[in-house]
């Protein structure tokens, strides 16, 4: 069967800073930021769990604010600063948050992980010593089907260095 | 060879997971992350109608759409792959059912795949799906069990002659009539579970890559077991097994959904073979919620023969399961519910009638603790009995629970109850919760118009269950080998998708063999090297795979010590392996790194310096059936407050007292328990796979199908009981399903207790605010 070449209806070039690096790419009008990050930049750490903005797995920082990259058009992110899960560790060293999540057995299958990490990083940047209730509230727009959330909340609290949440059991 | 007991053991410690560093840094590898040169993308044109004849499928415009490489309709697909024939356990009435990989003459549910488009991108494939014209002749939808049994409605499968899939089939255990004759009263209830579903965060996914040169199909799958996926694909594609290789890496949750290969996954493999190019399909959330599969829709008519003293002598149960559109798993569920319904209780007799129907809804799939209805029905029924007799619900449980040193320690349906600690778990839960104190507070708060309730549920979970006399041999295989660098490779058919098997199996093997944890690599997910076994599911991991790893490592250790003794001219008993080194007083320098030892064994073997009969092949295989370990189990307890104005339920306290044997990694165990309870919270308070009367699916987004969030799941207290150790070596037990088995009845019992001043009988599992307001009479029922 002959394969017809695809002529994108309209292609535009975007430039943005991703994890501190200047990146450039050609996108269609309908290309989402998530697809651009994953397919064109190879940053597959950002996951797509629902593509309708509910599950939060695709959360990235867009100009320092958490955003659902499945609902953001790549074209509209032109000129922005984007931070993804790949940018959390520095020089191969896990961030304090990542380390605390690891120590706390926070995650299981790992699919929701990037969204929780980004959302939690945004919380801690704004509020370095959140209460457990504040952590739960901040994470309530991210879905995890494996853990029941307690281990995730505990990880964020440990990263904040605040008091252990009510349910914490020292190990 | 005796077990070695190292001073510091990994087993039993909450060591950090080896999986996590990768996942925390965005370097996991899920199917959607994989790219291959020339890769194409699949999308399915799906039926918008629940029940319709397909009169014509016109794919002409789609074929000509930009970026489209191929379009396959049901008739074409039927040439490329065998129909699914006689799926699951054979239906027991009517003829055997078969159906196409794509729908051919008939669509049987909303979302039924009618055509497959393969294009240069997913977006282009979806665009082309819009251009496919399907001419449907609508048929009356069969949406409920009542409709399925209505002979005036159309049949979904002509070969069944009706919409009853199997049964009714009755099995009787013990003297049911005698027990009912002796009873002081009979308590009756119609109890139902609602339809809900797995919803892993990663949906189904496949990347099929057929290599025309070698004739091999290489598949990247999101699966719970690569062997079963390979088996299904080879059968459906009519390929020799050795031409199909299935590989899996990270899998984003499953909870029972991702076994074998679904119709869509088979279709993508068939398309890859036809086109000679890689084809990837990543299920989107609409597809996942609408057609991947649903579970739990079951209804029960129950009669309990009880004495005034609160003894439950016998049950008569009639179960009907709604199998949805395409038969598969439902008959097996009925079998397990029948066997398990006595649970840890001293039931003398049981009459159980099971039947199943097909409807125009998503097909029934396994979902965490697939047989959980047995616990829901029994534990709800016990509370209803307690209510009628005016005895407290925990007290009724205590009067009926099996006592470990009193024969017959056996379910009336057959299985032995050896080693259970159900009774201890209930006593401990009552003690922790201070039931007397709670009742006082409950009464006091009622005066203020606050409605608190407490609920208990006691369960056992086959993990893997006791050895069945005359049962089929059911084992897990693990192959252990030493790599040249001294690392220990542990091959298993288990396929972790969140459970942390790469860590926990390494803990067991490292302790038994005598290496450091980082020297062990658990090898999963590649049919070219994966040993036999169907994969992760049925709580098989801890006892069966854990036991096989222990015995495999022990066997290999014996071989290595034997060969080392020959080389060093020492007795094996003078040698040990510890910390990744051969140690012993006679060892030159006191210690020899394993890598060096392996080199010397290899050299000695090749130069004929080992005496005949010495086994220098540094691999060992062990098969293990779980040994004498059998049941996990325990008691859950929940305290709720129901707001009588809004119908909202707040969980004030949630306690799990449980026994899963010796824990390999307590943090992993607790994660499994909490995750299961969270799904139970969702099942009762939020989740429902809802259809309208026309068979349209109403819960097709995550704004309609509500998963619990961090605000909905409470802190879950967990206490682990000391297990009864029946096996000389392996007393780990599976723990994956208990949380989801016990949480729904626990929460429902608590809500029913809170609502008791209003007097409703709670006979269902889904209790969202609107339903609670109906139950207390604030809204019309």
PDB file of N, CA, C and O in Angstrom, chain B residues 230-270:
ATOM      1  N   UNK B 230       2.930 -14.669  25.651  1.00  0.00           N
ATOM      2  CA  UNK B 230       3.491 -15.370  24.490  1.00  0.00           C
ATOM      3  C   UNK B 230       2.576 -16.511  24.039  1.00  0.00           C
ATOM      4  O   UNK B 230       2.312 -16.687  22.848  1.00  0.00           O
ATOM      5  N   UNK B 231       2.083 -17.262  25.017  1.00  0.00           N
ATOM      6  CA  UNK B 231       1.205 -18.393  24.702  1.00  0.00           C
ATOM      7  C   UNK B 231      -0.033 -17.903  23.946  1.00  0.00           C
ATOM      8  O   UNK B 231      -0.416 -18.462  22.909  1.00  0.00           O
ATOM      9  N   UNK B 232      -0.664 -16.848  24.465  1.00  0.00           N
ATOM     10  CA  UNK B 232      -1.880 -16.340  23.830  1.00  0.00           C
ATOM     11  C   UNK B 232      -1.586 -15.827  22.427  1.00  0.00           C
ATOM     12  O   UNK B 232      -2.323 -16.122  21.475  1.00  0.00           O
ATOM     13  N   UNK B 233      -0.505 -15.068  22.288  1.00  0.00           N
ATOM     14  CA  UNK B 233      -0.185 -14.508  20.974  1.00  0.00           C
ATOM     15  C   UNK B 233       0.107 -15.621  19.972  1.00  0.00           C
ATOM     16  O   UNK B 233      -0.360 -15.583  18.831  1.00  0.00           O
ATOM     17  N   UNK B 234       0.878 -16.616  20.379  1.00  0.00           N
ATOM     18  CA  UNK B 234       1.222 -17.705  19.453  1.00  0.00           C
ATOM     19  C   UNK B 234      -0.041 -18.428  18.997  1.00  0.00           C
ATOM     20  O   UNK B 234      -0.203 -18.738  17.809  1.00  0.00           O
ATOM     21  N   UNK B 235      -0.958 -18.668  19.943  1.00  0.00           N
ATOM     22  CA  UNK B 235      -2.197 -19.367  19.572  1.00  0.00           C
ATOM     23  C   UNK B 235      -3.039 -18.520  18.628  1.00  0.00           C
ATOM     24  O   UNK B 235      -3.502 -18.995  17.591  1.00  0.00           O
ATOM     25  N   UNK B 236      -3.238 -17.267  18.979  1.00  0.00           N
ATOM     26  CA  UNK B 236      -4.133 -16.432  18.164  1.00  0.00           C
ATOM     27  C   UNK B 236      -3.542 -16.140  16.788  1.00  0.00           C
ATOM     28  O   UNK B 236      -4.259 -15.989  15.810  1.00  0.00           O
ATOM     29  N   UNK B 237      -2.211 -16.047  16.733  1.00  0.00           N
ATOM     30  CA  UNK B 237      -1.561 -15.717  15.455  1.00  0.00           C
ATOM     31  C   UNK B 237      -1.156 -16.972  14.686  1.00  0.00           C
ATOM     32  O   UNK B 237      -0.553 -16.878  13.630  1.00  0.00           O
ATOM     33  N   UNK B 238      -1.468 -18.132  15.257  1.00  0.00           N
ATOM     34  CA  UNK B 238      -1.111 -19.416  14.646  1.00  0.00           C
ATOM     35  C   UNK B 238       0.385 -19.457  14.320  1.00  0.00           C
ATOM     36  O   UNK B 238       0.796 -19.793  13.211  1.00  0.00           O
ATOM     37  N   UNK B 239       1.189 -19.085  15.277  1.00  0.00           N
ATOM     38  CA  UNK B 239       2.644 -19.112  15.108  1.00  0.00           C
ATOM     39  C   UNK B 239       3.244 -20.136  16.051  1.00  0.00           C
ATOM     40  O   UNK B 239       2.727 -20.347  17.145  1.00  0.00           O
ATOM     41  N   UNK B 240       4.371 -20.761  15.637  1.00  0.00           N
ATOM     42  CA  UNK B 240       5.047 -21.646  16.592  1.00  0.00           C
ATOM     43  C   UNK B 240       5.523 -20.825  17.788  1.00  0.00           C
ATOM     44  O   UNK B 240       5.937 -19.669  17.627  1.00  0.00           O
ATOM     45  N   UNK B 241       5.461 -21.428  18.961  1.00  0.00           N
ATOM     46  CA  UNK B 241       5.815 -20.710  20.180  1.00  0.00           C
ATOM     47  C   UNK B 241       7.232 -20.126  20.086  1.00  0.00           C
ATOM     48  O   UNK B 241       7.490 -19.022  20.550  1.00  0.00           O
ATOM     49  N   UNK B 242       8.133 -20.861  19.458  1.00  0.00           N
ATOM     50  CA  UNK B 242       9.523 -20.394  19.444  1.00  0.00           C
ATOM     51  C   UNK B 242       9.751 -19.225  18.484  1.00  0.00           C
ATOM     52  O   UNK B 242      10.850 -18.701  18.394  1.00  0.00           O
ATOM     53  N   UNK B 243       8.716 -18.847  17.747  1.00  0.00           N
ATOM     54  CA  UNK B 243       8.847 -17.666  16.879  1.00  0.00           C
ATOM     55  C   UNK B 243       8.323 -16.406  17.574  1.00  0.00           C
ATOM     56  O   UNK B 243       8.343 -15.326  16.985  1.00  0.00           O
ATOM     57  N   UNK B 244       7.829 -16.558  18.770  1.00  0.00           N
ATOM     58  CA  UNK B 244       7.289 -15.397  19.488  1.00  0.00           C
ATOM     59  C   UNK B 244       8.145 -15.150  20.733  1.00  0.00           C
ATOM     60  O   UNK B 244       8.378 -16.070  21.530  1.00  0.00           O
ATOM     61  N   UNK B 245       8.657 -13.958  20.860  1.00  0.00           N
ATOM     62  CA  UNK B 245       9.422 -13.592  22.063  1.00  0.00           C
ATOM     63  C   UNK B 245       8.743 -12.376  22.695  1.00  0.00           C
ATOM     64  O   UNK B 245       8.481 -11.400  22.010  1.00  0.00           O
ATOM     65  N   UNK B 246       8.456 -12.502  23.960  1.00  0.00           N
ATOM     66  CA  UNK B 246       7.794 -11.399  24.664  1.00  0.00           C
ATOM     67  C   UNK B 246       8.732 -10.869  25.749  1.00  0.00           C
ATOM     68  O   UNK B 246       9.290 -11.641  26.538  1.00  0.00           O
ATOM     69  N   UNK B 247       8.899  -9.561  25.738  1.00  0.00           N
ATOM     70  CA  UNK B 247       9.784  -8.896  26.684  1.00  0.00           C
ATOM     71  C   UNK B 247       8.967  -7.851  27.436  1.00  0.00           C
ATOM     72  O   UNK B 247       8.109  -7.195  26.843  1.00  0.00           O
ATOM     73  N   UNK B 248       9.201  -7.734  28.717  1.00  0.00           N
ATOM     74  CA  UNK B 248       8.520  -6.688  29.487  1.00  0.00           C
ATOM     75  C   UNK B 248       9.527  -5.996  30.392  1.00  0.00           C
ATOM     76  O   UNK B 248      10.430  -6.644  30.927  1.00  0.00           O
ATOM     77  N   UNK B 249       9.385  -4.710  30.522  1.00  0.00           N
ATOM     78  CA  UNK B 249      10.229  -3.962  31.458  1.00  0.00           C
ATOM     79  C   UNK B 249       9.331  -3.351  32.537  1.00  0.00           C
ATOM     80  O   UNK B 249       8.628  -4.090  33.204  1.00  0.00           O
ATOM     81  N   UNK B 250       9.295  -2.039  32.652  1.00  0.00           N
ATOM     82  CA  UNK B 250       8.429  -1.487  33.695  1.00  0.00           C
ATOM     83  C   UNK B 250       6.960  -1.595  33.278  1.00  0.00           C
ATOM     84  O   UNK B 250       6.625  -1.386  32.112  1.00  0.00           O
ATOM     85  N   UNK B 251       6.119  -1.928  34.227  1.00  0.00           N
ATOM     86  CA  UNK B 251       4.677  -2.046  33.982  1.00  0.00           C
ATOM     87  C   UNK B 251       3.970  -1.181  35.023  1.00  0.00           C
ATOM     88  O   UNK B 251       4.188  -1.331  36.221  1.00  0.00           O
ATOM     89  N   UNK B 252       3.125  -0.285  34.523  1.00  0.00           N
ATOM     90  CA  UNK B 252       2.532   0.723  35.399  1.00  0.00           C
ATOM     91  C   UNK B 252       1.261   0.295  36.091  1.00  0.00           C
ATOM     92  O   UNK B 252       0.210   0.902  35.944  1.00  0.00           O
ATOM     93  N   UNK B 253       1.364  -0.769  36.866  1.00  0.00           N
ATOM     94  CA  UNK B 253       0.200  -1.268  37.600  1.00  0.00           C
ATOM     95  C   UNK B 253      -0.661  -2.146  36.718  1.00  0.00           C
ATOM     96  O   UNK B 253      -0.548  -2.156  35.486  1.00  0.00           O
ATOM     97  N   UNK B 254      -1.522  -2.923  37.359  1.00  0.00           N
ATOM     98  CA  UNK B 254      -2.380  -3.834  36.589  1.00  0.00           C
ATOM     99  C   UNK B 254      -3.560  -4.293  37.431  1.00  0.00           C
ATOM    100  O   UNK B 254      -4.700  -4.157  37.039  1.00  0.00           O
ATOM    101  N   UNK B 255      -3.255  -4.898  38.580  1.00  0.00           N
ATOM    102  CA  UNK B 255      -4.285  -5.369  39.516  1.00  0.00           C
ATOM    103  C   UNK B 255      -5.161  -6.442  38.893  1.00  0.00           C
ATOM    104  O   UNK B 255      -6.362  -6.528  39.191  1.00  0.00           O
ATOM    105  N   UNK B 256      -4.573  -7.239  38.014  1.00  0.00           N
ATOM    106  CA  UNK B 256      -5.299  -8.359  37.411  1.00  0.00           C
ATOM    107  C   UNK B 256      -5.648  -8.166  35.954  1.00  0.00           C
ATOM    108  O   UNK B 256      -6.019  -9.114  35.275  1.00  0.00           O
ATOM    109  N   UNK B 257      -5.517  -6.934  35.477  1.00  0.00           N
ATOM    110  CA  UNK B 257      -5.996  -6.634  34.120  1.00  0.00           C
ATOM    111  C   UNK B 257      -5.110  -7.201  33.020  1.00  0.00           C
ATOM    112  O   UNK B 257      -5.604  -7.645  31.981  1.00  0.00           O
ATOM    113  N   UNK B 258      -3.789  -7.181  33.232  1.00  0.00           N
ATOM    114  CA  UNK B 258      -2.864  -7.388  32.116  1.00  0.00           C
ATOM    115  C   UNK B 258      -2.325  -8.816  32.077  1.00  0.00           C
ATOM    116  O   UNK B 258      -1.135  -9.059  32.303  1.00  0.00           O
ATOM    117  N   UNK B 259      -3.223  -9.749  31.845  1.00  0.00           N
ATOM    118  CA  UNK B 259      -2.799 -11.137  31.683  1.00  0.00           C
ATOM    119  C   UNK B 259      -2.984 -11.566  30.246  1.00  0.00           C
ATOM    120  O   UNK B 259      -3.943 -11.151  29.591  1.00  0.00           O
ATOM    121  N   UNK B 260      -2.096 -12.399  29.757  1.00  0.00           N
ATOM    122  CA  UNK B 260      -2.230 -12.905  28.400  1.00  0.00           C
ATOM    123  C   UNK B 260      -2.098 -11.771  27.405  1.00  0.00           C
ATOM    124  O   UNK B 260      -1.225 -10.915  27.522  1.00  0.00           O
ATOM    125  N   UNK B 261      -2.971 -11.770  26.403  1.00  0.00           N
ATOM    126  CA  UNK B 261      -2.971 -10.691  25.414  1.00  0.00           C
ATOM    127  C   UNK B 261      -4.418 -10.405  25.062  1.00  0.00           C
ATOM    128  O   UNK B 261      -5.192 -11.309  24.764  1.00  0.00           O
ATOM    129  N   UNK B 262      -4.774  -9.124  25.110  1.00  0.00           N
ATOM    130  CA  UNK B 262      -6.151  -8.760  24.792  1.00  0.00           C
ATOM    131  C   UNK B 262      -6.345  -8.752  23.277  1.00  0.00           C
ATOM    132  O   UNK B 262      -5.391  -8.857  22.502  1.00  0.00           O
ATOM    133  N   UNK B 263      -7.594  -8.617  22.854  1.00  0.00           N
ATOM    134  CA  UNK B 263      -7.889  -8.625  21.421  1.00  0.00           C
ATOM    135  C   UNK B 263      -7.115  -7.524  20.712  1.00  0.00           C
ATOM    136  O   UNK B 263      -6.544  -7.734  19.642  1.00  0.00           O
ATOM    137  N   UNK B 264      -7.099  -6.329  21.297  1.00  0.00           N
ATOM    138  CA  UNK B 264      -6.391  -5.219  20.656  1.00  0.00           C
ATOM    139  C   UNK B 264      -4.905  -5.527  20.510  1.00  0.00           C
ATOM    140  O   UNK B 264      -4.277  -5.166  19.511  1.00  0.00           O
ATOM    141  N   UNK B 265      -4.354  -6.176  21.529  1.00  0.00           N
ATOM    142  CA  UNK B 265      -2.917  -6.476  21.487  1.00  0.00           C
ATOM    143  C   UNK B 265      -2.614  -7.527  20.422  1.00  0.00           C
ATOM    144  O   UNK B 265      -1.619  -7.437  19.709  1.00  0.00           O
ATOM    145  N   UNK B 266      -3.493  -8.512  20.314  1.00  0.00           N
ATOM    146  CA  UNK B 266      -3.332  -9.496  19.236  1.00  0.00           C
ATOM    147  C   UNK B 266      -3.417  -8.797  17.877  1.00  0.00           C
ATOM    148  O   UNK B 266      -2.614  -9.056  16.968  1.00  0.00           O
ATOM    149  N   UNK B 267      -4.370  -7.894  17.738  1.00  0.00           N
ATOM    150  CA  UNK B 267      -4.562  -7.203  16.454  1.00  0.00           C
ATOM    151  C   UNK B 267      -3.307  -6.430  16.055  1.00  0.00           C
ATOM    152  O   UNK B 267      -2.913  -6.425  14.882  1.00  0.00           O
ATOM    153  N   UNK B 268      -2.655  -5.785  17.032  1.00  0.00           N
ATOM    154  CA  UNK B 268      -1.439  -5.027  16.707  1.00  0.00           C
ATOM    155  C   UNK B 268      -0.310  -5.951  16.250  1.00  0.00           C
ATOM    156  O   UNK B 268       0.443  -5.614  15.336  1.00  0.00           O
ATOM    157  N   UNK B 269      -0.211  -7.114  16.873  1.00  0.00           N
ATOM    158  CA  UNK B 269       0.816  -8.072  16.459  1.00  0.00           C
ATOM    159  C   UNK B 269       0.515  -8.581  15.048  1.00  0.00           C
ATOM    160  O   UNK B 269       1.430  -8.722  14.216  1.00  0.00           O
ATOM    161  N   UNK B 270      -0.752  -8.862  14.780  1.00  0.00           N
ATOM    162  CA  UNK B 270      -1.135  -9.331  13.445  1.00  0.00           C
ATOM    163  C   UNK B 270      -0.810  -8.262  12.408  1.00  0.00           C
ATOM    164  O   UNK B 270      -0.318  -8.561  11.311  1.00  0.00           O
TER     165      UNK B 270
END
